[in-house]
Coordinates of C-alpha atoms in Angstrom, one line a residue:
M1 CA 168.6 198.7 308.4
R2 CA 167.9 201.1 305.2
A3 CA 166.5 204.6 306.1
R4 CA 163.0 204.9 304.6
R5 CA 162.6 208.0 302.3
K6 CA 160.6 210.7 303.7
E7 CA 157.7 211.7 301.1
R8 CA 156.1 215.1 300.9
P9 CA 152.6 214.7 302.0
L10 CA 149.8 216.2 300.0
T11 CA 148.6 219.3 301.8
V12 CA 145.7 221.8 301.7
H13 CA 148.1 224.2 299.9
H14 CA 148.9 221.7 297.2
L15 CA 145.2 221.0 296.6
N16 CA 144.3 224.7 296.4
Q17 CA 147.1 225.1 293.7
L18 CA 145.7 222.2 291.7
L19 CA 141.9 223.7 292.1
L20 CA 143.4 227.3 290.9
I21 CA 145.2 225.6 287.8
C22 CA 142.0 223.8 286.9
S23 CA 140.0 226.6 287.4
L24 CA 141.9 228.9 285.2
V25 CA 142.2 226.2 282.7
L26 CA 138.3 225.9 282.5
L27 CA 137.9 229.7 282.3
V28 CA 140.4 229.9 279.3
A29 CA 138.3 227.0 277.8
V30 CA 135.0 228.7 278.2
A31 CA 136.2 232.0 276.7
A32 CA 137.8 229.8 273.8
V33 CA 134.1 228.9 273.0
R34 CA 133.3 232.7 272.4
I35 CA 136.4 232.9 270.1
S36 CA 135.3 229.5 268.2
S37 CA 131.7 231.0 267.6
R38 CA 133.1 234.3 266.2
S39 CA 136.1 232.8 264.1
G40 CA 134.1 229.7 262.9
L41 CA 136.7 227.2 264.1
P42 CA 135.8 224.1 265.9
S43 CA 136.6 224.5 269.7
L44 CA 138.5 221.4 269.5
L45 CA 141.6 223.1 268.1
L46 CA 141.6 225.8 270.8
Y47 CA 141.5 223.2 273.4
L48 CA 144.1 221.2 272.0
G49 CA 146.3 224.4 271.8
I50 CA 145.7 224.8 275.5
G51 CA 147.0 221.2 276.1
V52 CA 150.0 221.6 273.8
A53 CA 150.9 225.0 275.5
M54 CA 150.7 223.6 279.0
G55 CA 152.8 220.2 278.0
Q56 CA 156.2 219.5 276.8
D57 CA 158.0 222.2 274.7
G58 CA 155.2 224.8 276.0
I59 CA 155.0 227.3 278.6
G60 CA 153.8 224.5 281.4
D61 CA 156.4 222.1 280.4
V62 CA 154.1 219.4 281.8
Q63 CA 155.7 216.0 281.3
F64 CA 152.8 213.6 280.5
D65 CA 153.2 210.3 278.3
N66 CA 150.6 207.8 280.0
A67 CA 148.4 206.8 276.7
E68 CA 146.7 204.2 278.8
L69 CA 145.3 206.7 281.1
T70 CA 144.5 209.1 278.2
Q71 CA 142.8 206.1 276.5
V72 CA 140.5 205.3 279.6
I73 CA 139.7 209.0 280.3
G74 CA 139.2 209.5 276.4
Y75 CA 136.7 206.7 276.6
A76 CA 134.7 208.0 279.5
A77 CA 134.5 211.5 277.9
L78 CA 133.3 209.9 274.9
V79 CA 130.6 208.2 276.7
V80 CA 129.5 211.4 277.9
I81 CA 129.8 213.2 274.5
L82 CA 127.8 210.5 272.8
A83 CA 125.3 210.7 275.5
E84 CA 124.8 214.4 275.2
G85 CA 124.5 214.0 271.5
G86 CA 121.8 211.4 271.7
L87 CA 119.8 213.3 274.1
G88 CA 119.7 216.3 271.7
T89 CA 118.8 214.2 268.7
K90 CA 115.1 214.7 267.6
W91 CA 113.7 211.4 266.4
K92 CA 111.4 213.0 263.7
E93 CA 114.3 214.5 262.2
I94 CA 116.6 211.6 262.2
R95 CA 114.2 208.8 261.2
P96 CA 114.0 209.6 257.7
A97 CA 118.0 209.9 257.7
L98 CA 118.6 206.3 259.3
P99 CA 119.1 204.2 256.0
A100 CA 121.3 206.7 254.5
A101 CA 123.4 207.2 257.8
A102 CA 123.7 203.4 258.6
V103 CA 124.8 202.8 254.9
L104 CA 127.8 205.6 255.4
S105 CA 128.5 204.1 258.7
T106 CA 129.3 200.7 257.3
V107 CA 129.8 200.9 253.5
G108 CA 131.2 204.6 253.7
V109 CA 133.5 203.4 256.7
A110 CA 134.7 200.4 254.6
V111 CA 135.5 202.4 251.7
S112 CA 137.1 205.3 253.6
V113 CA 139.3 202.7 255.5
G114 CA 140.3 200.8 252.2
V115 CA 141.2 203.8 250.3
T116 CA 142.9 205.8 253.0
A117 CA 144.9 202.4 253.8
A118 CA 146.0 202.3 250.5
G119 CA 147.2 205.8 250.1
A120 CA 149.2 205.5 253.5
H121 CA 150.8 202.2 252.3
Y122 CA 151.7 203.2 248.5
L123 CA 152.4 206.9 249.1
V124 CA 153.8 207.1 252.5
G125 CA 155.5 203.8 252.6
L126 CA 153.7 202.4 255.8
E127 CA 153.3 198.7 256.7
W128 CA 150.0 197.4 255.8
R129 CA 149.1 196.9 259.6
Q130 CA 149.9 200.5 260.4
A131 CA 148.3 201.8 257.2
L132 CA 144.9 200.0 258.0
I133 CA 145.3 201.3 261.6
I134 CA 145.5 205.0 260.3
G135 CA 142.6 204.3 257.8
A136 CA 140.3 202.9 260.3
V137 CA 141.3 205.9 262.9
V138 CA 140.3 208.6 260.7
S139 CA 137.1 207.2 259.1
S140 CA 135.2 208.1 262.0
T141 CA 133.4 211.7 261.8
D142 CA 132.5 214.1 264.6
A143 CA 129.1 215.9 264.6
A144 CA 130.2 218.3 267.1
A145 CA 132.9 219.5 265.0
V146 CA 130.6 219.9 262.1
F147 CA 127.8 221.8 263.9
S148 CA 129.9 223.9 265.8
V149 CA 131.0 225.7 262.5
L150 CA 127.4 225.4 261.0
R151 CA 125.4 227.4 263.8
K152 CA 124.7 230.1 261.4
V153 CA 123.8 228.0 258.3
P154 CA 120.7 226.1 258.9
L155 CA 120.5 222.9 256.8
P156 CA 117.6 220.7 255.8
S157 CA 116.7 218.1 258.1
R158 CA 117.7 215.3 256.0
I159 CA 121.5 216.6 255.9
T160 CA 121.6 217.1 259.4
G161 CA 119.9 214.0 260.2
V162 CA 122.3 211.9 258.3
L163 CA 125.5 213.8 259.4
E164 CA 124.0 213.4 263.2
A165 CA 123.2 209.7 262.8
E166 CA 126.5 209.0 261.1
S167 CA 128.5 210.4 263.7
G168 CA 126.7 208.6 266.4
F169 CA 126.7 205.1 264.5
N170 CA 130.1 205.1 262.8
D171 CA 132.1 205.3 266.1
A172 CA 131.0 201.6 266.9
P173 CA 132.6 199.7 263.9
V174 CA 135.6 202.0 263.8
V175 CA 136.5 201.0 267.3
I176 CA 136.1 197.4 266.5
L177 CA 138.3 197.7 263.6
V178 CA 141.1 199.6 265.3
V179 CA 141.1 197.0 268.1
A180 CA 141.3 194.2 265.7
F181 CA 144.1 195.8 263.5
S182 CA 146.1 196.6 267.0
T183 CA 145.7 193.1 268.3
A184 CA 149.2 191.2 268.0
G185 CA 149.1 188.3 265.6
P186 CA 147.4 188.0 262.2
V187 CA 144.2 190.1 261.5
D188 CA 141.1 188.0 261.2
D189 CA 139.7 187.0 257.8
W190 CA 137.2 189.8 256.6
Y191 CA 134.4 187.7 256.6
V192 CA 134.8 187.0 260.5
L193 CA 135.6 190.4 261.1
L194 CA 132.3 191.5 259.5
G195 CA 130.6 189.2 261.3
T196 CA 132.1 190.2 264.6
I197 CA 131.1 193.9 263.6
A198 CA 127.6 192.8 263.1
L199 CA 127.1 190.8 266.0
E200 CA 128.6 193.7 268.3
L201 CA 126.4 196.1 266.6
A202 CA 123.3 194.0 267.1
I203 CA 123.9 193.7 270.9
G204 CA 124.8 197.3 271.5
A205 CA 121.8 198.4 269.4
A206 CA 119.3 195.9 271.4
L207 CA 120.7 196.8 274.9
G208 CA 120.7 200.4 274.2
I209 CA 117.0 200.5 273.1
A210 CA 116.0 198.2 276.1
V211 CA 118.1 200.4 278.7
G212 CA 116.6 203.8 277.1
W213 CA 113.1 202.6 277.2
L214 CA 113.0 200.9 280.6
G215 CA 114.8 204.1 281.9
A216 CA 112.4 206.4 280.3
Y217 CA 109.3 204.3 281.7
G218 CA 110.8 204.6 285.2
L219 CA 111.3 208.4 285.1
R220 CA 108.0 209.1 283.9
H221 CA 106.2 206.9 286.5
V222 CA 108.2 207.6 289.4
A223 CA 108.3 211.1 290.8
L224 CA 111.8 211.9 292.4
P225 CA 111.9 214.2 295.5
A226 CA 114.0 216.9 293.8
S227 CA 114.0 218.4 290.2
G228 CA 117.9 218.3 290.3
L229 CA 117.8 214.4 290.5
Y230 CA 116.4 213.9 287.0
P231 CA 119.4 215.2 285.1
I232 CA 121.7 212.9 287.2
A233 CA 119.2 209.9 286.6
V234 CA 119.1 210.3 282.9
M235 CA 123.2 210.4 282.6
A236 CA 123.3 207.3 285.0
I237 CA 120.8 205.3 282.6
A238 CA 122.8 206.4 279.6
V239 CA 126.3 205.3 281.4
A240 CA 124.6 202.1 282.3
A241 CA 123.6 201.6 278.7
Y242 CA 127.3 201.6 277.7
A243 CA 128.3 199.4 280.5
A244 CA 125.7 196.8 279.6
G245 CA 126.6 196.9 276.0
A246 CA 130.4 196.4 276.8
M247 CA 129.9 193.6 279.1
A248 CA 127.7 191.7 276.8
H249 CA 130.5 192.0 274.3
G250 CA 128.5 194.3 272.1
S251 CA 129.1 198.1 271.2
G252 CA 128.9 200.2 274.1
F253 CA 129.3 203.2 272.2
L254 CA 126.2 202.5 270.1
A255 CA 124.2 201.3 273.1
V256 CA 124.8 204.8 275.0
Y257 CA 123.9 206.7 271.9
L258 CA 120.8 204.8 271.2
A259 CA 119.7 204.7 274.9
S260 CA 120.2 208.5 275.1
M261 CA 118.1 209.0 272.0
V262 CA 115.2 207.1 273.4
L263 CA 115.5 209.2 276.8
G264 CA 115.8 212.4 274.8
N265 CA 112.4 211.7 272.8
A266 CA 110.6 210.3 275.8
K267 CA 109.0 213.6 277.2
L268 CA 110.7 213.2 280.5
P269 CA 110.1 215.5 283.5
H270 CA 112.2 218.6 283.8
W271 CA 113.6 218.1 280.3
P272 CA 115.1 221.8 280.1
A273 CA 117.1 221.3 282.9
T274 CA 118.2 218.0 282.1
R275 CA 119.3 219.2 278.6
G276 CA 121.3 221.9 280.4
F277 CA 123.0 219.5 282.6
A278 CA 123.8 217.2 279.9
E279 CA 125.3 220.1 277.7
G280 CA 127.5 221.1 280.4
L281 CA 128.8 217.6 281.0
G282 CA 129.5 217.3 277.4
W283 CA 131.5 220.6 277.4
L284 CA 133.4 219.8 280.2
A285 CA 134.1 216.3 278.8
Q286 CA 135.2 217.8 275.4
I287 CA 137.4 220.4 277.3
G288 CA 139.2 217.7 279.7
M289 CA 139.8 215.3 276.8
F290 CA 141.2 217.7 274.4
V291 CA 143.4 219.3 276.9
L292 CA 144.7 215.9 278.1
L293 CA 145.2 215.1 274.2
G294 CA 147.3 218.0 273.8
L295 CA 149.3 217.3 276.8
L296 CA 150.0 213.8 275.3
V297 CA 151.6 215.0 272.0
T298 CA 155.4 216.1 271.9
P299 CA 155.5 219.1 269.7
H300 CA 158.8 218.8 268.3
E301 CA 158.3 215.2 267.1
L302 CA 155.4 216.0 264.8
L303 CA 157.6 218.0 262.3
D304 CA 159.0 214.7 260.8
D305 CA 155.4 213.2 260.0
T306 CA 153.6 216.6 259.1
W307 CA 153.9 216.1 255.2
H308 CA 152.9 212.4 255.5
A309 CA 149.8 213.5 257.7
V310 CA 149.0 216.1 255.1
L311 CA 149.2 213.6 252.1
I312 CA 147.1 211.2 254.1
G313 CA 144.5 213.5 254.8
L314 CA 144.4 214.9 251.2
V315 CA 143.7 211.1 250.1
L316 CA 140.9 210.9 252.9
T317 CA 139.4 214.2 252.1
V318 CA 139.6 214.5 248.4
V319 CA 139.2 210.7 247.5
A320 CA 138.2 208.4 250.2
R321 CA 135.4 210.2 251.7
P322 CA 133.6 211.4 248.6
L323 CA 133.9 207.9 247.0
G324 CA 132.3 206.6 250.5
V325 CA 129.6 209.0 250.2
V326 CA 128.9 208.4 246.3
L327 CA 128.9 204.6 246.5
G328 CA 126.9 204.5 249.8
L329 CA 124.4 206.7 248.7
L330 CA 123.7 205.3 245.3
P331 CA 120.5 203.8 246.4
F332 CA 119.3 207.1 247.9
R333 CA 118.1 209.8 245.7
L334 CA 120.0 212.9 246.8
P335 CA 121.0 216.1 244.7
W336 CA 124.7 216.0 243.8
Q337 CA 124.8 219.4 245.8
E338 CA 124.0 217.5 249.1
K339 CA 126.3 214.7 248.4
A340 CA 129.1 217.0 247.6
L341 CA 128.5 219.0 251.3
L342 CA 128.2 215.5 253.0
S343 CA 131.7 214.7 251.3
W344 CA 133.2 217.7 252.7
A345 CA 131.5 217.9 256.2
G346 CA 133.3 214.6 257.3
L347 CA 135.2 216.6 259.9
R348 CA 137.4 214.6 262.4
G349 CA 137.3 215.4 266.0
A350 CA 138.1 213.7 269.2
V351 CA 137.4 210.3 268.2
P352 CA 140.3 209.9 265.8
I353 CA 142.8 211.2 268.4
I354 CA 141.5 209.0 271.1
L355 CA 141.3 206.1 268.8
A356 CA 145.1 206.8 268.0
T357 CA 146.0 205.7 271.6
I358 CA 144.8 202.3 271.1
P359 CA 147.8 200.9 269.2
M360 CA 150.1 202.9 271.7
V361 CA 148.5 200.9 274.6
S362 CA 148.6 197.6 272.6
G363 CA 152.4 198.1 271.7
V364 CA 151.9 198.1 267.9
E365 CA 155.2 199.0 266.2
D366 CA 155.5 202.8 265.2
S367 CA 152.2 203.8 267.3
Q368 CA 153.9 206.8 268.3
R369 CA 154.3 207.8 264.5
I370 CA 150.6 206.8 264.1
F371 CA 149.5 209.1 266.7
N372 CA 151.6 211.9 265.3
I373 CA 150.0 211.5 261.9
V374 CA 146.5 211.4 263.3
F375 CA 147.3 214.4 265.5
V376 CA 148.5 216.6 262.6
L377 CA 145.7 215.5 260.3
V378 CA 143.0 216.4 262.4
V379 CA 144.3 219.8 263.4
V380 CA 145.0 220.7 259.8
Y381 CA 142.1 219.4 257.9
T382 CA 139.7 220.9 260.5
L383 CA 141.7 224.1 260.0
V384 CA 140.9 223.7 256.3
Q385 CA 137.3 222.4 256.4
G386 CA 135.8 223.9 259.3
P387 CA 135.8 227.6 258.2
T388 CA 135.0 226.7 254.5
L389 CA 131.8 224.7 255.5
P390 CA 129.5 227.6 255.8
W391 CA 130.7 229.1 252.5
L392 CA 130.3 225.8 250.8
A393 CA 126.8 225.4 252.1
R394 CA 125.8 229.0 250.6
K395 CA 127.7 228.3 247.2
L396 CA 125.5 225.0 246.9
R397 CA 122.7 226.8 247.9
I398 CA 121.9 224.3 250.7
G399 CA 120.2 226.0 253.7
G400 CA 116.8 226.3 255.7
G401 CA 114.7 229.2 256.2
S402 CA 114.4 230.9 259.3
E403 CA 111.7 229.7 261.7
A404 CA 110.1 230.6 265.1
A405 CA 112.1 229.4 267.8
D406 CA 110.9 226.3 269.4
L407 CA 108.8 226.8 272.6
G408 CA 110.8 225.6 275.7
I409 CA 108.3 223.5 277.8
E410 CA 109.4 221.9 281.3
S411 CA 107.3 219.3 283.0
A412 CA 107.1 218.4 286.6
P413 CA 104.9 215.3 287.6
L414 CA 102.2 215.9 290.2
E415 CA 102.1 212.1 291.2
R416 CA 99.2 212.3 293.6
L417 CA 97.0 214.4 291.4
R418 CA 97.9 212.3 288.4
G419 CA 98.7 215.5 286.4
H420 CA 101.7 217.5 285.2
L421 CA 102.8 221.3 285.9
L422 CA 104.2 222.6 282.7
S423 CA 106.5 225.5 282.9
V424 CA 106.4 227.4 279.6
E425 CA 108.8 230.4 278.8
I426 CA 107.8 232.4 275.5
P427 CA 110.7 233.1 273.2
R428 CA 111.2 236.7 271.9
D429 CA 110.3 235.5 268.4
S430 CA 107.4 233.1 269.3
R431 CA 104.3 233.8 267.5
M432 CA 102.4 233.0 270.8
H433 CA 103.1 237.1 271.5
G434 CA 99.8 238.8 271.1
V435 CA 97.6 235.8 271.7
E436 CA 94.8 235.9 274.3
V437 CA 94.6 233.1 277.0
A438 CA 91.2 231.9 275.6
E439 CA 92.8 231.9 271.9
L440 CA 95.0 228.9 273.0
R441 CA 92.0 226.6 273.1
L442 CA 93.9 224.1 275.4
P443 CA 92.2 220.7 275.4
S444 CA 89.7 220.2 278.4
G445 CA 91.7 219.1 281.4
A446 CA 94.4 221.8 280.9
A447 CA 94.4 225.3 282.2
V448 CA 97.1 228.3 282.4
T449 CA 97.0 229.1 286.0
L450 CA 99.6 231.6 286.3
V451 CA 101.5 234.3 284.4
V452 CA 105.0 235.6 285.4
R453 CA 105.7 239.1 283.7
D454 CA 108.4 241.4 284.5
G455 CA 109.0 239.8 287.8
E456 CA 105.6 239.6 289.0
S457 CA 102.9 237.0 289.0
F458 CA 99.2 237.0 288.4
V459 CA 96.1 234.6 287.7
P460 CA 95.4 235.5 284.0
L461 CA 91.8 236.0 282.8
P462 CA 90.6 234.6 279.5
T463 CA 91.2 237.9 277.9
T464 CA 94.8 238.2 279.3
V465 CA 97.1 238.9 276.2
L466 CA 100.2 236.9 276.4
R467 CA 103.5 238.7 275.5
R468 CA 107.3 237.8 274.6
D469 CA 109.4 236.6 277.8
D470 CA 106.3 235.6 279.6
E471 CA 106.5 232.7 281.9
L472 CA 103.3 230.4 282.1
L473 CA 102.2 227.7 284.4
V474 CA 99.9 225.2 282.9
V475 CA 98.4 222.3 284.8
A476 CA 97.5 219.4 282.7
T477 CA 96.0 216.0 283.6
D478 CA 97.8 213.0 282.5
P479 CA 95.2 212.1 279.4
V480 CA 95.7 215.4 277.9
R481 CA 99.3 216.2 278.7
D482 CA 100.8 215.5 275.3
A483 CA 98.0 217.1 273.6
A484 CA 98.3 220.5 275.5
E485 CA 102.1 220.5 275.1
K486 CA 101.7 220.0 271.3
R487 CA 98.9 222.8 271.1
L488 CA 101.1 225.2 272.8
R489 CA 104.0 224.5 270.5
A490 CA 101.7 225.0 267.6
I491 CA 100.6 228.3 268.7
S492 CA 104.2 229.3 269.3
R493 CA 105.1 228.3 265.7
G494 CA 101.9 229.4 263.9
G495 CA 99.9 231.9 266.2
K496 CA 96.4 231.7 266.8
L497 CA 95.6 230.6 263.2
A498 CA 98.2 227.6 263.7
S499 CA 95.1 225.0 263.2
W500 CA 93.8 226.8 260.0
L501 CA 97.4 227.2 258.6
G502 CA 98.1 223.4 259.2
T503 CA 100.8 224.1 261.8
D504 CA 101.4 221.4 264.3
G505 CA 103.2 221.2 267.5
E506 CA 106.5 219.3 266.0
T507 CA 109.8 220.8 264.7
H508 CA 110.1 220.9 261.1
Q509 CA 113.1 222.1 258.7
S510 CA 112.9 222.8 255.2

């Protein structure tokens, strides 16, 4: 009888070692955020660097080559990242940019795929299938990478709206194209492919909006027993939208983005806490995803495809992206300066590298080479485009003026009293500083009930002068809750004369 091999059980000591390693990686990654903000480089490069350093040819020498697991985890992380992006998207800013963003996400992507694939075929010598896969993979932009290097350069809302909406929309058609090109057998006719894309986008959009609206309605009318449950519920609804879209053979990525955008603009209870929770999950997803992608790559294999990646990236950056922007935005009257910035702002981030694992899982010929080319392309052109974006925006004289910080208002429902408790923190540069409580002129049914200042709380008088860093508790009945919040934001932005100056409670960018 054959002896059974004795396996080493997983002990508490092994678990402690794993937790220590994960904690150190997260601490280094968090420190990388600070380095990124100072250097102007998107943080994705630093996270990828951590993964490469831990992997093969690195100091960690971790052997990892499971492309299928990487794809699954990457998809999960992408769902969280899209949800976080949708929750932070302001409808009033993005609405005017929707037509232009929709065109860039379809026509612009088509032009980019075609031109980049032609360059990969004729200049690098790739077969048409591999060239089309690369063209589709690198045609998806990444808003997180763009805005991480534009924090110090406020842009007009029409530019940020187009970039943000485009990055949320173009993932869906690109995923469909990459899957279609990676499928064994002949590629469907172009009109069949277009019909499939249109149908999946329509299903994903309908389900995303429906799930988001139903989720927002439920959260606004059901008081949960703990405030910490609201962030969990919001993220669960967003993930449910992705699952519903995918199971209905629609675009789950578009569904999760639209559902999150509906939730983010629904004035849900405990919104600042929900937003902070989503941002934390988004950072965690990015860190984990980029480190894993860095582990998957084998650095010494990248050298053979470096120049091919640089050449394909040059075609994409100098020809394909600008041509897609110019042709796609022909019906829109945008100045050439804005078109130039939109052309250069097509940064590639997490999505292309994740999508590059699809042909690897599908067994496409030379799929490892495709992954290496995409990896090098993303790293090199992020290094080139990232630090130069703020400089280009200044040279083109595109930028918004400085504005008073938006007022953070957290709402907790008072279900039995049919009202809301608003928690308001006055920012340091808010024009609410120096305004008396009576000068707030809140609508009937709303009142400031408590002020917290320097760690002490007191009930204010009508003549109490508000100061920066004060925290206010405002009780408002259901009918006037929105009006009270709008009035508070207007005072924060325009001071006691907000009504005379025409300042409302909405966020505007020039």
